[in-house]
Structure formats: C-alpha cells, structure tokens
Amino acid sequence: RASSAVAGLVAGGAIGAAVGIIPAFLTFGLSIPFGAMLGSGCGVLVGGAVGGATGLTGAGAAGYGAYTRREKIGNIVKDAQTKGAEVIGRTRSEVESRAAATKARVVGTYSTVKDHCASHVTSASERAASACGAAREHAAQSFETTKTKTMELASDKCVQVTAASAAGGAVALGAGAGATGLVTGGAIGAAVGVVPAIFTFGLSIPICAMVGGGCGLVTGTAVGGTAGLVGGGATGYGIYTKREAIGSSVSKTMSRVDDCAKYMKDAASSSADYVRARVVSGTGGTTQ
C-alpha cells in the first residue's frame, strides 16, 4: 500500500503540473504548483486505495492457501531437506574419495619425479666428474707439451741467435733512429715555431723544437726498433742457418787468397831472378 501511495503521489503530481501549464498564462504560473498539489493528493488517495485493496486481497489469498495446505507444504519441505541431506552426503563422499585418489596420484607422481631427478643428478655428477678429470688430464698434457716445446725452443741455437740478433738490431737501429728523429724533429719543430715567433716573442721556437724533437725521438725509436728487430732477427737467422755454406765460402776464399799470394810470390821471385840475371850478364859480373 505504501509503495502504491508513493507511486500515485509522483504520478499525480506530474499529471497535475502538466495540466496546470495550460492556464499558466492567465494565472501567472500559479496554476502549475496548484495543479501539482491537487494531482499529488489525488494520486496518494487513489494509489493508497488501489494498493491497499490489492495487498489485502493478495495477502489474504496467500495466507488462506498457506494455512489450508500447511501439512503438504511441511511434507514438501521435509522431503526437500531429506533429499538435500542425501545429496550433500553423496557429494561429500564423492569429494572425499576423489580427494584421496588425487592425493595418492600426487604422492606417486612426486615420488616418481623425485627418483627421476635423483637419478639424473647422480648421472650428471658422474659425467661432470669424468669431464673434469679428462679436462684436468688434457690440461696437464698440454702444459707438459708446451713446456717441452718451450725448452726445446729456448735451447735451440737458431732461436738464441735469432733472438740475440733481433735484440741487437732493435737496440742499434732504435738508438740511431731515435737520435736522428730527435734532431730532425727538433729542426722541423724549430722551423715551424719561426712562423708565430713574432707574436710569441721567440718563445715558440724552442717550444716547437722540444715538441718536434720529442715526437721525432718517439717515432724514430719505434720505427728504428721495429726495423732493427725484424732486420736483425732475419739476418741472424739467415746467417745461422747458412753458417756452413758461409764457412765453406770463406774457406774457399781464403784458399784462393793464399793461392794468389803464393802465385804472386813465385812470380815476383822469378821476376827478380830474371832481372838479376840480365843485370849480371850486362855488367859481366857474377851472380854472387
């Protein structure tokens, strides 16, 4: 009834306000609220009466039906409760059995996975230990091989001669080229410093000479050292590897020199005897 009265109030007020718009020009707008008030009042009365009658009739019929069929309704409720309890019991049993089966499967799967992982870890550990042992043995063999080769190279006369020649060439040519670069770079730097000497009161000449000399020293030492290292090493290696041929050539040359000296000595002696004989024959004397 209350909800019907509220609905009638709202609907009646809206209809009354709409009706009050028509004479609003003649009543200076006062007909709108007046019409809304009348419509709301009529709506409350009509909505309350209609809602009350409807509620009275419906509630009475519902109450009469429920009372006359109370035993049947009670039986229906009891049957529903019994069936609900049975369904809940079966559901609980099914859930418990499925939970137990799932738990058993999970435990079995966990055990299988655990054993599988343990076997894999053991196998991996064994393979890793074997690989480490093989790597250690290979490293030891490589170290021994490298050590042996290094000792062989260090004891090789050819390597020693080549290294000594390369070091000597690097020192000799590096020092000479460094001195040449120092002088040349200083001269070029001084020449370059002459250009701004007017603005620097002559200070640019010694400064540029120092910079040029330093650059020339570094460049000359690097170039000369490299050239001496390569040239000296190559020369030493070539001389050492061809020492027998060089020795044989020197021996042959010395033999030829001795032969030439002996020939010249014999020729000089025979020439002296010939001249002496002519002189003696020309003077009528003797060779004594």
PDB file of C-alpha atoms in Angstrom:
ATOM      1  CA  ARG A   1       0.000   0.000   0.000  1.00  0.00           C
ATOM      2  CA  ALA A   2       2.786   2.456   0.905  1.00  0.00           C
ATOM      3  CA  SER A   3       4.627   1.880  -2.373  1.00  0.00           C
ATOM      4  CA  SER A   4       1.395   2.375  -4.331  1.00  0.00           C
ATOM      5  CA  ALA A   5       0.711   5.637  -2.436  1.00  0.00           C
ATOM      6  CA  VAL A   6       4.228   6.918  -3.260  1.00  0.00           C
ATOM      7  CA  ALA A   7       3.823   5.978  -6.911  1.00  0.00           C
ATOM      8  CA  GLY A   8       0.414   7.706  -7.003  1.00  0.00           C
ATOM      9  CA  LEU A   9       1.943  10.797  -5.355  1.00  0.00           C
ATOM     10  CA  VAL A  10       4.674  11.086  -8.002  1.00  0.00           C
ATOM     11  CA  ALA A  11       2.446  10.285 -10.978  1.00  0.00           C
ATOM     12  CA  GLY A  12      -0.405  12.534  -9.762  1.00  0.00           C
ATOM     13  CA  GLY A  13       1.985  15.423  -9.110  1.00  0.00           C
ATOM     14  CA  ALA A  14       3.443  15.117 -12.608  1.00  0.00           C
ATOM     15  CA  ILE A  15       0.000  14.955 -14.259  1.00  0.00           C
ATOM     16  CA  GLY A  16      -1.308  17.900 -12.158  1.00  0.00           C
ATOM     17  CA  ALA A  17       1.736  20.030 -13.053  1.00  0.00           C
ATOM     18  CA  ALA A  18       1.242  19.207 -16.737  1.00  0.00           C
ATOM     19  CA  VAL A  19      -2.438  20.158 -16.565  1.00  0.00           C
ATOM     20  CA  GLY A  20      -1.549  23.394 -14.715  1.00  0.00           C
ATOM     21  CA  ILE A  21       0.659  24.520 -17.611  1.00  0.00           C
ATOM     22  CA  ILE A  22      -2.417  25.206 -19.796  1.00  0.00           C
ATOM     23  CA  PRO A  23      -3.882  28.154 -17.764  1.00  0.00           C
ATOM     24  CA  ALA A  24      -0.413  29.294 -16.590  1.00  0.00           C
ATOM     25  CA  PHE A  25      -0.587  32.376 -18.827  1.00  0.00           C
ATOM     26  CA  LEU A  26      -3.798  33.505 -17.096  1.00  0.00           C
ATOM     27  CA  THR A  27      -2.694  32.679 -13.509  1.00  0.00           C
ATOM     28  CA  PHE A  28       0.862  33.998 -13.839  1.00  0.00           C
ATOM     29  CA  GLY A  29       2.208  30.428 -13.349  1.00  0.00           C
ATOM     30  CA  LEU A  30       0.378  29.732 -10.086  1.00  0.00           C
ATOM     31  CA  SER A  31      -1.712  27.020 -11.706  1.00  0.00           C
ATOM     32  CA  ILE A  32       1.380  24.735 -12.097  1.00  0.00           C
ATOM     33  CA  PRO A  33       2.139  24.169  -8.398  1.00  0.00           C
ATOM     34  CA  PHE A  34      -1.547  24.190  -7.532  1.00  0.00           C
ATOM     35  CA  GLY A  35      -2.241  21.544 -10.158  1.00  0.00           C
ATOM     36  CA  ALA A  36       0.759  19.529  -8.923  1.00  0.00           C
ATOM     37  CA  MET A  37      -0.581  19.642  -5.344  1.00  0.00           C
ATOM     38  CA  LEU A  38      -4.055  18.536  -6.402  1.00  0.00           C
ATOM     39  CA  GLY A  39      -2.640  15.804  -8.647  1.00  0.00           C
ATOM     40  CA  SER A  40      -0.346  14.535  -5.871  1.00  0.00           C
ATOM     41  CA  GLY A  41      -3.196  14.410  -3.361  1.00  0.00           C
ATOM     42  CA  CYS A  42      -5.447  12.563  -5.756  1.00  0.00           C
ATOM     43  CA  GLY A  43      -2.587  10.218  -6.671  1.00  0.00           C
ATOM     44  CA  VAL A  44      -1.913   9.419  -2.985  1.00  0.00           C
ATOM     45  CA  LEU A  45      -5.572   8.653  -2.326  1.00  0.00           C
ATOM     46  CA  VAL A  46      -6.077   6.581  -5.458  1.00  0.00           C
ATOM     47  CA  GLY A  47      -2.687   4.773  -5.157  1.00  0.00           C
ATOM     48  CA  GLY A  48      -3.208   4.035  -1.448  1.00  0.00           C
ATOM     49  CA  ALA A  49      -6.741   2.701  -2.052  1.00  0.00           C
ATOM     50  CA  VAL A  50      -5.754   0.560  -5.032  1.00  0.00           C
ATOM     51  CA  GLY A  51      -2.561  -0.711  -3.372  1.00  0.00           C
ATOM     52  CA  GLY A  52      -4.324  -1.460  -0.102  1.00  0.00           C
ATOM     53  CA  ALA A  53      -7.122  -3.385  -1.828  1.00  0.00           C
ATOM     54  CA  THR A  54      -4.630  -5.336  -3.927  1.00  0.00           C
ATOM     55  CA  GLY A  55      -2.434  -6.116  -0.940  1.00  0.00           C
ATOM     56  CA  LEU A  56      -5.434  -7.096   1.154  1.00  0.00           C
ATOM     57  CA  THR A  57      -6.748  -9.462  -1.457  1.00  0.00           C
ATOM     58  CA  GLY A  58      -3.356 -10.978  -2.340  1.00  0.00           C
ATOM     59  CA  ALA A  59      -2.146 -11.366   1.239  1.00  0.00           C
ATOM     60  CA  GLY A  60      -5.442 -12.902   2.338  1.00  0.00           C
ATOM     61  CA  ALA A  61      -5.416 -15.398  -0.517  1.00  0.00           C
ATOM     62  CA  ALA A  62      -1.775 -16.293   0.152  1.00  0.00           C
ATOM     63  CA  GLY A  63      -2.374 -16.694   3.879  1.00  0.00           C
ATOM     64  CA  TYR A  64      -5.506 -18.832   3.310  1.00  0.00           C
ATOM     65  CA  GLY A  65      -3.697 -21.071   0.812  1.00  0.00           C
ATOM     66  CA  ALA A  66      -0.682 -21.492   3.081  1.00  0.00           C
ATOM     67  CA  TYR A  67      -2.815 -22.336   6.083  1.00  0.00           C
ATOM     68  CA  THR A  68      -5.076 -24.854   4.331  1.00  0.00           C
ATOM     69  CA  ARG A  69      -2.021 -26.594   2.792  1.00  0.00           C
ATOM     70  CA  ARG A  70       0.359 -26.292   5.711  1.00  0.00           C
ATOM     71  CA  GLU A  71       0.719 -30.078   6.151  1.00  0.00           C
ATOM     72  CA  LYS A  72       1.504 -30.608   2.466  1.00  0.00           C
ATOM     73  CA  ILE A  73       3.945 -27.709   2.473  1.00  0.00           C
ATOM     74  CA  GLY A  74       5.602 -29.143   5.609  1.00  0.00           C
ATOM     75  CA  ASN A  75       5.949 -32.543   3.942  1.00  0.00           C
ATOM     76  CA  ILE A  76       7.419 -30.926   0.840  1.00  0.00           C
ATOM     77  CA  VAL A  77       9.912 -29.023   2.991  1.00  0.00           C
ATOM     78  CA  LYS A  78      10.845 -32.218   4.887  1.00  0.00           C
ATOM     79  CA  ASP A  79      11.275 -34.158   1.630  1.00  0.00           C
ATOM     80  CA  ALA A  80      13.461 -31.344   0.265  1.00  0.00           C
ATOM     81  CA  GLN A  81      15.569 -31.349   3.435  1.00  0.00           C
ATOM     82  CA  THR A  82      15.947 -35.140   3.300  1.00  0.00           C
ATOM     83  CA  LYS A  83      16.898 -35.124  -0.366  1.00  0.00           C
ATOM     84  CA  GLY A  84      19.281 -32.202   0.229  1.00  0.00           C
ATOM     85  CA  ALA A  85      20.953 -34.101   3.087  1.00  0.00           C
ATOM     86  CA  GLU A  86      21.293 -37.188   0.867  1.00  0.00           C
ATOM     87  CA  VAL A  87      22.756 -35.137  -1.972  1.00  0.00           C
ATOM     88  CA  ILE A  88      25.147 -33.411   0.402  1.00  0.00           C
ATOM     89  CA  GLY A  89      26.220 -36.791   1.847  1.00  0.00           C
ATOM     90  CA  ARG A  90      26.812 -38.325  -1.579  1.00  0.00           C
ATOM     91  CA  THR A  91      28.646 -35.215  -2.716  1.00  0.00           C
ATOM     92  CA  ARG A  92      30.829 -35.238   0.398  1.00  0.00           C
ATOM     93  CA  SER A  93      31.663 -38.933  -0.084  1.00  0.00           C
ATOM     94  CA  GLU A  94      32.447 -38.377  -3.745  1.00  0.00           C
ATOM     95  CA  VAL A  95      34.629 -35.361  -2.948  1.00  0.00           C
ATOM     96  CA  GLU A  96      36.477 -37.270  -0.218  1.00  0.00           C
ATOM     97  CA  SER A  97      37.085 -40.280  -2.475  1.00  0.00           C
ATOM     98  CA  ARG A  98      38.261 -38.080  -5.353  1.00  0.00           C
ATOM     99  CA  ALA A  99      40.469 -36.083  -2.984  1.00  0.00           C
ATOM    100  CA  ALA A 100      42.027 -39.305  -1.652  1.00  0.00           C
ATOM    101  CA  ALA A 101      42.609 -40.589  -5.216  1.00  0.00           C
ATOM    102  CA  THR A 102      44.097 -37.259  -6.283  1.00  0.00           C
ATOM    103  CA  LYS A 103      46.350 -37.203  -3.213  1.00  0.00           C
ATOM    104  CA  ALA A 104      47.526 -40.743  -3.967  1.00  0.00           C
ATOM    105  CA  ARG A 105      48.294 -39.792  -7.594  1.00  0.00           C
ATOM    106  CA  VAL A 106      50.123 -36.650  -6.497  1.00  0.00           C
ATOM    107  CA  VAL A 107      52.201 -38.608  -3.992  1.00  0.00           C
ATOM    108  CA  GLY A 108      53.000 -41.239  -6.639  1.00  0.00           C
ATOM    109  CA  THR A 109      53.922 -38.590  -9.194  1.00  0.00           C
ATOM    110  CA  TYR A 110      56.090 -36.776  -6.652  1.00  0.00           C
ATOM    111  CA  SER A 111      57.925 -39.985  -5.790  1.00  0.00           C
ATOM    112  CA  THR A 112      58.464 -40.787  -9.473  1.00  0.00           C
ATOM    113  CA  VAL A 113      59.713 -37.283 -10.256  1.00  0.00           C
ATOM    114  CA  LYS A 114      61.950 -37.310  -7.182  1.00  0.00           C
ATOM    115  CA  ASP A 115      63.529 -40.634  -8.133  1.00  0.00           C
ATOM    116  CA  HIS A 116      63.927 -39.486 -11.757  1.00  0.00           C
ATOM    117  CA  CYS A 117      65.564 -36.217 -10.683  1.00  0.00           C
ATOM    118  CA  ALA A 118      67.843 -38.041  -8.240  1.00  0.00           C
ATOM    119  CA  SER A 119      68.981 -40.447 -10.976  1.00  0.00           C
ATOM    120  CA  HIS A 120      69.584 -37.547 -13.380  1.00  0.00           C
ATOM    121  CA  VAL A 121      71.523 -35.596 -10.742  1.00  0.00           C
ATOM    122  CA  THR A 122      73.673 -38.641  -9.979  1.00  0.00           C
ATOM    123  CA  SER A 123      74.317 -39.263 -13.665  1.00  0.00           C
ATOM    124  CA  ALA A 124      75.099 -35.575 -14.266  1.00  0.00           C
ATOM    125  CA  SER A 125      77.501 -35.561 -11.293  1.00  0.00           C
ATOM    126  CA  GLU A 126      79.290 -38.601 -12.644  1.00  0.00           C
ATOM    127  CA  ARG A 127      79.541 -37.096 -16.125  1.00  0.00           C
ATOM    128  CA  ALA A 128      80.769 -33.794 -14.682  1.00  0.00           C
ATOM    129  CA  ALA A 129      83.397 -35.582 -12.580  1.00  0.00           C
ATOM    130  CA  SER A 130      84.524 -37.561 -15.627  1.00  0.00           C
ATOM    131  CA  ALA A 131      84.653 -34.420 -17.759  1.00  0.00           C
ATOM    132  CA  CYS A 132      86.631 -32.563 -15.082  1.00  0.00           C
ATOM    133  CA  GLY A 133      89.091 -35.429 -14.839  1.00  0.00           C
ATOM    134  CA  ALA A 134      89.525 -35.552 -18.618  1.00  0.00           C
ATOM    135  CA  ALA A 135      89.931 -31.766 -18.778  1.00  0.00           C
ATOM    136  CA  ARG A 136      92.495 -31.842 -15.967  1.00  0.00           C
ATOM    137  CA  GLU A 137      94.450 -34.584 -17.697  1.00  0.00           C
ATOM    138  CA  HIS A 138      94.292 -32.765 -21.043  1.00  0.00           C
ATOM    139  CA  ALA A 139      95.428 -29.531 -19.403  1.00  0.00           C
ATOM    140  CA  ALA A 140      98.330 -31.339 -17.740  1.00  0.00           C
ATOM    141  CA  GLN A 141      99.348 -32.922 -21.047  1.00  0.00           C
ATOM    142  CA  SER A 142      99.073 -29.575 -22.848  1.00  0.00           C
ATOM    143  CA  PHE A 143     101.181 -27.927 -20.142  1.00  0.00           C
ATOM    144  CA  GLU A 144     103.849 -30.611 -20.390  1.00  0.00           C
ATOM    145  CA  THR A 145     103.839 -30.386 -24.192  1.00  0.00           C
ATOM    146  CA  THR A 146     104.085 -26.589 -24.096  1.00  0.00           C
ATOM    147  CA  LYS A 147     106.838 -26.770 -21.505  1.00  0.00           C
ATOM    148  CA  THR A 148     108.791 -29.271 -23.590  1.00  0.00           C
ATOM    149  CA  LYS A 149     108.432 -27.210 -26.767  1.00  0.00           C
ATOM    150  CA  THR A 150     109.404 -24.052 -24.893  1.00  0.00           C
ATOM    151  CA  MET A 151     112.517 -25.723 -23.520  1.00  0.00           C
ATOM    152  CA  GLU A 152     113.377 -27.026 -26.976  1.00  0.00           C
ATOM    153  CA  LEU A 153     112.968 -23.556 -28.473  1.00  0.00           C
ATOM    154  CA  ALA A 154     114.958 -21.962 -25.650  1.00  0.00           C
ATOM    155  CA  SER A 155     117.802 -24.464 -26.095  1.00  0.00           C
ATOM    156  CA  ASP A 156     117.773 -24.159 -29.900  1.00  0.00           C
ATOM    157  CA  LYS A 157     120.864 -22.300 -31.065  1.00  0.00           C
ATOM    158  CA  CYS A 158     118.995 -20.930 -34.063  1.00  0.00           C
ATOM    159  CA  VAL A 159     116.349 -19.357 -31.842  1.00  0.00           C
ATOM    160  CA  GLN A 160     119.011 -17.977 -29.496  1.00  0.00           C
ATOM    161  CA  VAL A 161     120.987 -16.437 -32.333  1.00  0.00           C
ATOM    162  CA  THR A 162     117.824 -15.032 -33.938  1.00  0.00           C
ATOM    163  CA  ALA A 163     116.639 -13.504 -30.642  1.00  0.00           C
ATOM    164  CA  ALA A 164     120.069 -12.032 -29.874  1.00  0.00           C
ATOM    165  CA  SER A 165     120.357 -10.614 -33.395  1.00  0.00           C
ATOM    166  CA  ALA A 166     116.849  -9.173 -33.216  1.00  0.00           C
ATOM    167  CA  ALA A 167     117.562  -7.563 -29.820  1.00  0.00           C
ATOM    168  CA  GLY A 168     120.888  -6.160 -31.018  1.00  0.00           C
ATOM    169  CA  GLY A 169     119.364  -4.825 -34.214  1.00  0.00           C
ATOM    170  CA  ALA A 170     116.464  -3.271 -32.315  1.00  0.00           C
ATOM    171  CA  VAL A 171     118.822  -1.549 -29.861  1.00  0.00           C
ATOM    172  CA  ALA A 172     121.250  -0.355 -32.521  1.00  0.00           C
ATOM    173  CA  LEU A 173     118.752   0.879 -35.083  1.00  0.00           C
ATOM    174  CA  GLY A 174     116.352   2.113 -32.395  1.00  0.00           C
ATOM    175  CA  ALA A 175     119.046   4.278 -30.803  1.00  0.00           C
ATOM    176  CA  GLY A 176     120.299   5.601 -34.142  1.00  0.00           C
ATOM    177  CA  ALA A 177     116.821   6.243 -35.497  1.00  0.00           C
ATOM    178  CA  GLY A 178     115.771   7.851 -32.200  1.00  0.00           C
ATOM    179  CA  ALA A 179     118.747  10.245 -32.332  1.00  0.00           C
ATOM    180  CA  THR A 180     118.038  11.026 -35.974  1.00  0.00           C
ATOM    181  CA  GLY A 181     114.340  11.583 -35.202  1.00  0.00           C
ATOM    182  CA  LEU A 182     115.266  13.819 -32.279  1.00  0.00           C
ATOM    183  CA  VAL A 183     117.489  16.027 -34.416  1.00  0.00           C
ATOM    184  CA  THR A 184     115.161  16.044 -37.416  1.00  0.00           C
ATOM    185  CA  GLY A 185     112.009  16.610 -35.344  1.00  0.00           C
ATOM    186  CA  GLY A 186     113.722  19.397 -33.392  1.00  0.00           C
ATOM    187  CA  ALA A 187     114.788  21.103 -36.601  1.00  0.00           C
ATOM    188  CA  ILE A 188     111.326  20.817 -38.138  1.00  0.00           C
ATOM    189  CA  GLY A 189     109.689  21.991 -34.902  1.00  0.00           C
ATOM    190  CA  ALA A 190     112.010  24.984 -34.698  1.00  0.00           C
ATOM    191  CA  ALA A 191     111.236  25.823 -38.311  1.00  0.00           C
ATOM    192  CA  VAL A 192     107.521  25.619 -37.601  1.00  0.00           C
ATOM    193  CA  GLY A 193     107.959  27.774 -34.492  1.00  0.00           C
ATOM    194  CA  VAL A 194     109.508  30.545 -36.564  1.00  0.00           C
ATOM    195  CA  VAL A 195     106.092  31.363 -38.065  1.00  0.00           C
ATOM    196  CA  PRO A 196     104.404  32.574 -34.833  1.00  0.00           C
ATOM    197  CA  ALA A 197     107.688  33.816 -33.304  1.00  0.00           C
ATOM    198  CA  ILE A 198     106.655  37.431 -33.906  1.00  0.00           C
ATOM    199  CA  PHE A 199     103.578  37.007 -31.708  1.00  0.00           C
ATOM    200  CA  THR A 200     105.282  34.862 -29.018  1.00  0.00           C
ATOM    201  CA  PHE A 201     108.441  36.964 -28.716  1.00  0.00           C
ATOM    202  CA  GLY A 202     110.502  33.995 -29.960  1.00  0.00           C
ATOM    203  CA  LEU A 203     109.255  31.537 -27.326  1.00  0.00           C
ATOM    204  CA  SER A 204     107.508  29.398 -29.920  1.00  0.00           C
ATOM    205  CA  ILE A 205     110.828  28.360 -31.496  1.00  0.00           C
ATOM    206  CA  PRO A 206     112.275  26.413 -28.522  1.00  0.00           C
ATOM    207  CA  ILE A 207     108.830  25.090 -27.542  1.00  0.00           C
ATOM    208  CA  CYS A 208     108.107  23.770 -31.036  1.00  0.00           C
ATOM    209  CA  ALA A 209     111.673  22.429 -31.225  1.00  0.00           C
ATOM    210  CA  MET A 210     111.092  20.486 -27.969  1.00  0.00           C
ATOM    211  CA  VAL A 211     107.751  19.140 -29.164  1.00  0.00           C
ATOM    212  CA  GLY A 212     109.129  18.186 -32.590  1.00  0.00           C
ATOM    213  CA  GLY A 213     112.216  16.617 -31.029  1.00  0.00           C
ATOM    214  CA  GLY A 214     110.082  14.544 -28.664  1.00  0.00           C
ATOM    215  CA  CYS A 215     107.811  13.363 -31.477  1.00  0.00           C
ATOM    216  CA  GLY A 216     110.802  12.605 -33.674  1.00  0.00           C
ATOM    217  CA  LEU A 217     112.521  10.710 -30.850  1.00  0.00           C
ATOM    218  CA  VAL A 218     109.474   8.544 -30.178  1.00  0.00           C
ATOM    219  CA  THR A 219     108.736   7.938 -33.851  1.00  0.00           C
ATOM    220  CA  GLY A 220     112.354   7.267 -34.770  1.00  0.00           C
ATOM    221  CA  THR A 221     112.858   4.894 -31.849  1.00  0.00           C
ATOM    222  CA  ALA A 222     109.684   2.979 -32.670  1.00  0.00           C
ATOM    223  CA  VAL A 223     110.407   2.722 -36.390  1.00  0.00           C
ATOM    224  CA  GLY A 224     114.105   2.009 -35.945  1.00  0.00           C
ATOM    225  CA  GLY A 225     113.487  -0.516 -33.171  1.00  0.00           C
ATOM    226  CA  THR A 226     110.925  -2.347 -35.293  1.00  0.00           C
ATOM    227  CA  ALA A 227     113.133  -2.320 -38.362  1.00  0.00           C
ATOM    228  CA  GLY A 228     116.163  -3.394 -36.333  1.00  0.00           C
ATOM    229  CA  LEU A 229     114.166  -6.148 -34.633  1.00  0.00           C
ATOM    230  CA  VAL A 230     112.912  -7.567 -37.924  1.00  0.00           C
ATOM    231  CA  GLY A 231     116.126  -6.991 -39.885  1.00  0.00           C
ATOM    232  CA  GLY A 232     118.446  -8.190 -37.126  1.00  0.00           C
ATOM    233  CA  GLY A 233     116.357 -11.282 -36.481  1.00  0.00           C
ATOM    234  CA  ALA A 234     116.147 -12.120 -40.194  1.00  0.00           C
ATOM    235  CA  THR A 235     119.891 -11.516 -40.656  1.00  0.00           C
ATOM    236  CA  GLY A 236     120.833 -13.593 -37.639  1.00  0.00           C
ATOM    237  CA  TYR A 237     118.517 -16.401 -38.671  1.00  0.00           C
ATOM    238  CA  GLY A 238     119.839 -16.386 -42.251  1.00  0.00           C
ATOM    239  CA  ILE A 239     123.480 -16.332 -41.164  1.00  0.00           C
ATOM    240  CA  TYR A 240     122.967 -19.117 -38.628  1.00  0.00           C
ATOM    241  CA  THR A 241     121.014 -21.370 -40.963  1.00  0.00           C
ATOM    242  CA  LYS A 242     123.615 -20.843 -43.731  1.00  0.00           C
ATOM    243  CA  ARG A 243     126.648 -20.870 -41.478  1.00  0.00           C
ATOM    244  CA  GLU A 244     128.096 -23.983 -43.124  1.00  0.00           C
ATOM    245  CA  ALA A 245     127.777 -22.519 -46.630  1.00  0.00           C
ATOM    246  CA  ILE A 246     129.236 -19.211 -45.411  1.00  0.00           C
ATOM    247  CA  GLY A 247     132.109 -21.047 -43.688  1.00  0.00           C
ATOM    248  CA  SER A 248     132.752 -23.059 -46.821  1.00  0.00           C
ATOM    249  CA  SER A 249     132.741 -19.867 -48.916  1.00  0.00           C
ATOM    250  CA  VAL A 250     135.127 -18.171 -46.501  1.00  0.00           C
ATOM    251  CA  SER A 251     137.437 -21.206 -46.569  1.00  0.00           C
ATOM    252  CA  LYS A 252     137.398 -21.262 -50.349  1.00  0.00           C
ATOM    253  CA  THR A 253     138.063 -17.526 -50.463  1.00  0.00           C
ATOM    254  CA  MET A 254     140.974 -17.816 -48.035  1.00  0.00           C
ATOM    255  CA  SER A 255     142.382 -20.719 -50.048  1.00  0.00           C
ATOM    256  CA  ARG A 256     142.131 -18.671 -53.216  1.00  0.00           C
ATOM    257  CA  VAL A 257     143.772 -15.719 -51.487  1.00  0.00           C
ATOM    258  CA  ASP A 258     146.603 -17.983 -50.328  1.00  0.00           C
ATOM    259  CA  ASP A 259     146.976 -19.398 -53.838  1.00  0.00           C
ATOM    260  CA  CYS A 260     147.038 -15.875 -55.299  1.00  0.00           C
ATOM    261  CA  ALA A 261     149.599 -14.762 -52.719  1.00  0.00           C
ATOM    262  CA  LYS A 262     151.782 -17.787 -53.410  1.00  0.00           C
ATOM    263  CA  TYR A 263     151.464 -17.204 -57.152  1.00  0.00           C
ATOM    264  CA  MET A 264     152.396 -13.550 -56.766  1.00  0.00           C
ATOM    265  CA  LYS A 265     155.334 -14.506 -54.532  1.00  0.00           C
ATOM    266  CA  ASP A 266     156.588 -17.067 -57.055  1.00  0.00           C
ATOM    267  CA  ALA A 267     156.086 -14.604 -59.904  1.00  0.00           C
ATOM    268  CA  ALA A 268     157.942 -11.891 -58.014  1.00  0.00           C
ATOM    269  CA  SER A 269     160.774 -14.294 -57.195  1.00  0.00           C
ATOM    270  CA  SER A 270     161.127 -15.443 -60.793  1.00  0.00           C
ATOM    271  CA  SER A 271     160.994 -11.817 -61.999  1.00  0.00           C
ATOM    272  CA  ALA A 272     163.706 -10.868 -59.510  1.00  0.00           C
ATOM    273  CA  ASP A 273     165.895 -13.765 -60.679  1.00  0.00           C
ATOM    274  CA  TYR A 274     165.358 -12.758 -64.298  1.00  0.00           C
ATOM    275  CA  VAL A 275     166.249  -9.118 -63.642  1.00  0.00           C
ATOM    276  CA  ARG A 276     169.294 -10.138 -61.632  1.00  0.00           C
ATOM    277  CA  ALA A 277     170.455 -12.436 -64.437  1.00  0.00           C
ATOM    278  CA  ARG A 278     170.130  -9.661 -67.015  1.00  0.00           C
ATOM    279  CA  VAL A 279     171.986  -7.237 -64.818  1.00  0.00           C
ATOM    280  CA  VAL A 280     174.813  -9.674 -64.259  1.00  0.00           C
ATOM    281  CA  SER A 281     175.041 -10.555 -67.907  1.00  0.00           C
ATOM    282  CA  GLY A 282     175.123  -6.892 -68.827  1.00  0.00           C
ATOM    283  CA  THR A 283     177.921  -5.993 -66.393  1.00  0.00           C
ATOM    284  CA  GLY A 284     179.957  -9.113 -66.992  1.00  0.00           C
ATOM    285  CA  GLY A 285     179.953  -9.972 -63.327  1.00  0.00           C
ATOM    286  CA  THR A 286     178.684 -12.971 -61.456  1.00  0.00           C
ATOM    287  CA  THR A 287     175.509 -13.503 -59.548  1.00  0.00           C
ATOM    288  CA  GLN A 288     177.432 -13.580 -56.288  1.00  0.00           C
TER     289      GLN A 288
END
